[in-house]
XYZ file of C-alpha atoms in Angstrom:
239
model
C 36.522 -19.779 106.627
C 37.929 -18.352 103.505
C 36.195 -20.228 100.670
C 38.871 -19.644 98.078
C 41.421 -20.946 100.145
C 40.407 -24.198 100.294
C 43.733 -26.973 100.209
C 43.129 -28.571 96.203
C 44.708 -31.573 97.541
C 44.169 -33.439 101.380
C 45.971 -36.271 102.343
C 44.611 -38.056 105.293
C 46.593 -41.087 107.518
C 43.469 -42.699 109.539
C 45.252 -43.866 112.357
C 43.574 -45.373 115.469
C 41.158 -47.832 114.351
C 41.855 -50.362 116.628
C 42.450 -48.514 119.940
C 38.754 -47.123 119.432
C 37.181 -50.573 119.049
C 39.526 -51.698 121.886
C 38.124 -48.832 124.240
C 34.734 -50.296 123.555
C 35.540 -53.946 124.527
C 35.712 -55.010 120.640
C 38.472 -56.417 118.415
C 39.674 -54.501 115.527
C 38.172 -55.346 112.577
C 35.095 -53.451 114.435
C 36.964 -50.420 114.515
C 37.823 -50.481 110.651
C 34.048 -51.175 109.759
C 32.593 -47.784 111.716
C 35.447 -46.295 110.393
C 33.570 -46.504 107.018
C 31.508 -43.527 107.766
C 34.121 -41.415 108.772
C 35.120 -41.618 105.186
C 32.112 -41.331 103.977
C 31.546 -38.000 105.668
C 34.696 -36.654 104.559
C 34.122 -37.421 100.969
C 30.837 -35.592 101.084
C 32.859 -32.275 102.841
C 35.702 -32.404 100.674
C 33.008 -32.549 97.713
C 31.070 -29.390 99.177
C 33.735 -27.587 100.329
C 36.232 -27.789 96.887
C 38.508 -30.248 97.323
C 39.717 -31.848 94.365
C 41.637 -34.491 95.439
C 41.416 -36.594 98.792
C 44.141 -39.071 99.426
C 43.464 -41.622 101.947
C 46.236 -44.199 103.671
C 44.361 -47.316 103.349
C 46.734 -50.104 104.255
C 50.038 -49.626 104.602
C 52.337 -52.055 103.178
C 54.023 -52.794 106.889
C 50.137 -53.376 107.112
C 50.176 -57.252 105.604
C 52.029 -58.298 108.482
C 49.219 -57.959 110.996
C 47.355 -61.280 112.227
C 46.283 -62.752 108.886
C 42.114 -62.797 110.284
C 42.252 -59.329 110.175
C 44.365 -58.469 106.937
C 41.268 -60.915 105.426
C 38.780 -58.763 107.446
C 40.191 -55.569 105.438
C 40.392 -57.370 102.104
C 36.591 -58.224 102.346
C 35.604 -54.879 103.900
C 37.394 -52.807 100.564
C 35.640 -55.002 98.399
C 32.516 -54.439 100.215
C 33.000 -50.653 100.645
C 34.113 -50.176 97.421
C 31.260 -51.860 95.897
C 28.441 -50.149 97.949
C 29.885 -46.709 97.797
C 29.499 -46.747 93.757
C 26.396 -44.675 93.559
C 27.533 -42.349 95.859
C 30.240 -41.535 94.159
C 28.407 -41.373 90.481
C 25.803 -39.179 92.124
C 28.657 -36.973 94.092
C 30.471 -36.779 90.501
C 33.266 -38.123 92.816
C 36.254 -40.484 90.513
C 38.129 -43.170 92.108
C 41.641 -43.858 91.592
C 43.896 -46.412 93.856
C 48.153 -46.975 93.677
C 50.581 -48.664 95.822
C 51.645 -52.506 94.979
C 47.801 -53.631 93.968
C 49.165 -56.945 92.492
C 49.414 -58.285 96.615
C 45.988 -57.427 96.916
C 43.256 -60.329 96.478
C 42.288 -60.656 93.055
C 38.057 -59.845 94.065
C 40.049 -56.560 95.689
C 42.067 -55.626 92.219
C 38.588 -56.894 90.053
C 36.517 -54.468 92.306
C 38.551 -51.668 92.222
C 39.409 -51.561 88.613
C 35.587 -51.844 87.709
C 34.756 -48.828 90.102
C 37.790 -46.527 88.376
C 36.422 -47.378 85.428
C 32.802 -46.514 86.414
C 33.817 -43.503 87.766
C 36.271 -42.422 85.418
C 34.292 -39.421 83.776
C 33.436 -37.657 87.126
C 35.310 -34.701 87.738
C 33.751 -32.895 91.062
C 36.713 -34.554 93.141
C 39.212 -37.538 92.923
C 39.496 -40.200 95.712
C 42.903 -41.550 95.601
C 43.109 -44.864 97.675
C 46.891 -45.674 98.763
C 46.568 -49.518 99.243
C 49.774 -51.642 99.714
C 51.486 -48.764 99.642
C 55.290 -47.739 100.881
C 56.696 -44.158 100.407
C 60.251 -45.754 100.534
C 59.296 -48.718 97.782
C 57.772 -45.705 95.371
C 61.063 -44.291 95.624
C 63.297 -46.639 95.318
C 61.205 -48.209 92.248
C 61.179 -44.227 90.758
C 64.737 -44.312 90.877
C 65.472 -47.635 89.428
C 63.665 -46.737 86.496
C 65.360 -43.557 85.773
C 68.982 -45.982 86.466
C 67.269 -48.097 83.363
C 66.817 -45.085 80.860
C 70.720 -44.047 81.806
C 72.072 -47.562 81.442
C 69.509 -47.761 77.999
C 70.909 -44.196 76.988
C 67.395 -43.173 76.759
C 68.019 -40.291 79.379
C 71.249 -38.101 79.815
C 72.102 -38.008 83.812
C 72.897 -34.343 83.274
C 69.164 -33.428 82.916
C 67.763 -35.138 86.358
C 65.923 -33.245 88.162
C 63.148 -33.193 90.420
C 60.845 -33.293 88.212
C 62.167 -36.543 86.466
C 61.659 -38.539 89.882
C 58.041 -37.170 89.926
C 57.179 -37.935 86.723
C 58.065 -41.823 87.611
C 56.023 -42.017 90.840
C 53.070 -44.007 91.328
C 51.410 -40.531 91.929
C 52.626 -38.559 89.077
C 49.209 -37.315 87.662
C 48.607 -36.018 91.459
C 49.680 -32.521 92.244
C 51.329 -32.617 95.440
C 49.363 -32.194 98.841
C 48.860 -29.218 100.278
C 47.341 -30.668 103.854
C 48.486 -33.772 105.566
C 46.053 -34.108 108.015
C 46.826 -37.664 111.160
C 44.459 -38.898 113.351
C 45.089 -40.294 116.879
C 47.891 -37.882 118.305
C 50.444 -39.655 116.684
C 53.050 -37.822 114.764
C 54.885 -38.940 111.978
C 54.727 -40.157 108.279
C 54.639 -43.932 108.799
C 56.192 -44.217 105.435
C 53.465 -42.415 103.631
C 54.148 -39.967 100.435
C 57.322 -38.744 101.589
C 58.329 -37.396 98.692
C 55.315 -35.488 98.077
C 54.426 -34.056 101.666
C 57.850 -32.468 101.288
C 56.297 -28.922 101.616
C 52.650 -29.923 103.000
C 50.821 -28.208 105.974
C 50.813 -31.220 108.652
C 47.482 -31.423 111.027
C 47.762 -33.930 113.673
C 44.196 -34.605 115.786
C 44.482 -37.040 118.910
C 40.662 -37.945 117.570
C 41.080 -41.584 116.554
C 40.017 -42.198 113.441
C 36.401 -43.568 114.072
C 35.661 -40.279 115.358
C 36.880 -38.004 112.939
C 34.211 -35.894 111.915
C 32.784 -32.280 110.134
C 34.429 -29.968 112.987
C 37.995 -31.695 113.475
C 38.211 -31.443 109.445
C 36.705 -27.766 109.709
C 39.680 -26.951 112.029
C 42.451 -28.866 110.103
C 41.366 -26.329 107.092
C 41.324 -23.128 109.497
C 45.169 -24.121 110.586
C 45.655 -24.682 106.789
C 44.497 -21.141 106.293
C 46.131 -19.568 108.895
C 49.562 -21.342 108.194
C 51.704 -19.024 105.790
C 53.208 -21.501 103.164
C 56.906 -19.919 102.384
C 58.117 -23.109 100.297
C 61.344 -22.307 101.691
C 61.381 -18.888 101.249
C 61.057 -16.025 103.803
C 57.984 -14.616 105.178
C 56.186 -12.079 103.208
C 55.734 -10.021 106.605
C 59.706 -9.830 106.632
């Protein structure tokens, strides 16, 4: 593996939770507790490896209509991970950040969080960005209603839009853009997850389901990062 050519930026959808616990004669909500330690692990190998940011699909917002026993079940789990994880994450020099439409979380879920960002706020080994509540499309749409506001107000002139005005109002606008998209569980698509900035990410789909993701299928992600020629849309440089 080429060390300096590590992706500064991972995304990860961790799909499959609930078809592993399934396969093993167990509801759901046991699938999204083991999958704790998949997470875990891939904190620690984005930490050791150079990573600086690792974005994680936590719970969609398409996610709050699921049977309301398990959206609870992944309310209290957060909370719980979020609160036990702490010292790893001081001792990994690992910061926390979260977006998405927090104010439909639980307030114990929004308390937690904010003290842990806070906590964590002065480590800068790698940043764990936690999409919770989260829609692509509603980031969007709420990006571009806010530019329609500074027009209307006069405070922006329509001639100067560009991309880089949308960016600059998105819930991720302090993130550079990811470089690696990486899906679990064989399926492939987006499911509504940073559309706008995947627009030129390498995409890595692994029919491991997410409970099972480990060291070797991230290890292989990276070497089809590294051996994927990012053009940007331009042409190759072998042309």
């Amino acid at each position: 593996m080429d060390t300096q050519r590590i992706p500064a930026h991972v995304a990860i959808i961790m799909d499959g939770n609930g078809r592993w616990a399934q396969q093993r004669g167990q509801d759901r909500i046991y699938g999204h507790r083991y999958a704790v330690q998949a997470v875990r692990e891939t904190c620690d190998i984005c930490a050791e490896l150079g990573v600086k940011y690792l974005t994680l699909y936590t719970f969609s917002t398409e996610n709050w209509s699921r049977p309301a026993l398990e959206v609870e079940a992944l309310m209290q789990l957060l909370v719980e991970t979020v609160e036990s994880e702490l010292d790893t994450l001081m001792k990994n020099k690992i910061a926390l950040q979260s977006f998405g439409d927090l104010d439909l979380l639980p307030a114990r879920c929004r308390e937690q969080l904010k003290r842990t960002e806070q906590l964590t706020a002065d480590n800068h080994q790698m940043q764990l960005n936690l999409a919770i509540s989260y829609s692509a499309r509603s980031e969007i749409l709420s990006a571009v209603k806010k530019i329609a506001e500074e027009v209307k107000a006069q405070e922006l002139d329509p001639s100067q839009i560009n991309e880089a005005t949308l960016t600059h109002r998105l819930q991720t606008a302090l993130l550079p853009d990811p470089d690696l998209m990486i899906r679990t569980s064989g399926e492939k698509r987006l499911s509504n997850f940073l559309l706008w900035q995947s627009a030129y990410a390498e995409l890595f789909f692994s029919k491991k389901l997410w409970p099972d993701f480990d060291e070797k299928v991230f290890v292989d992600a990276l070497y089809f990062f590294q051996n994927t020629e990012r053009k940007f849309g331009s042409v190759s440089k072998s042309t």
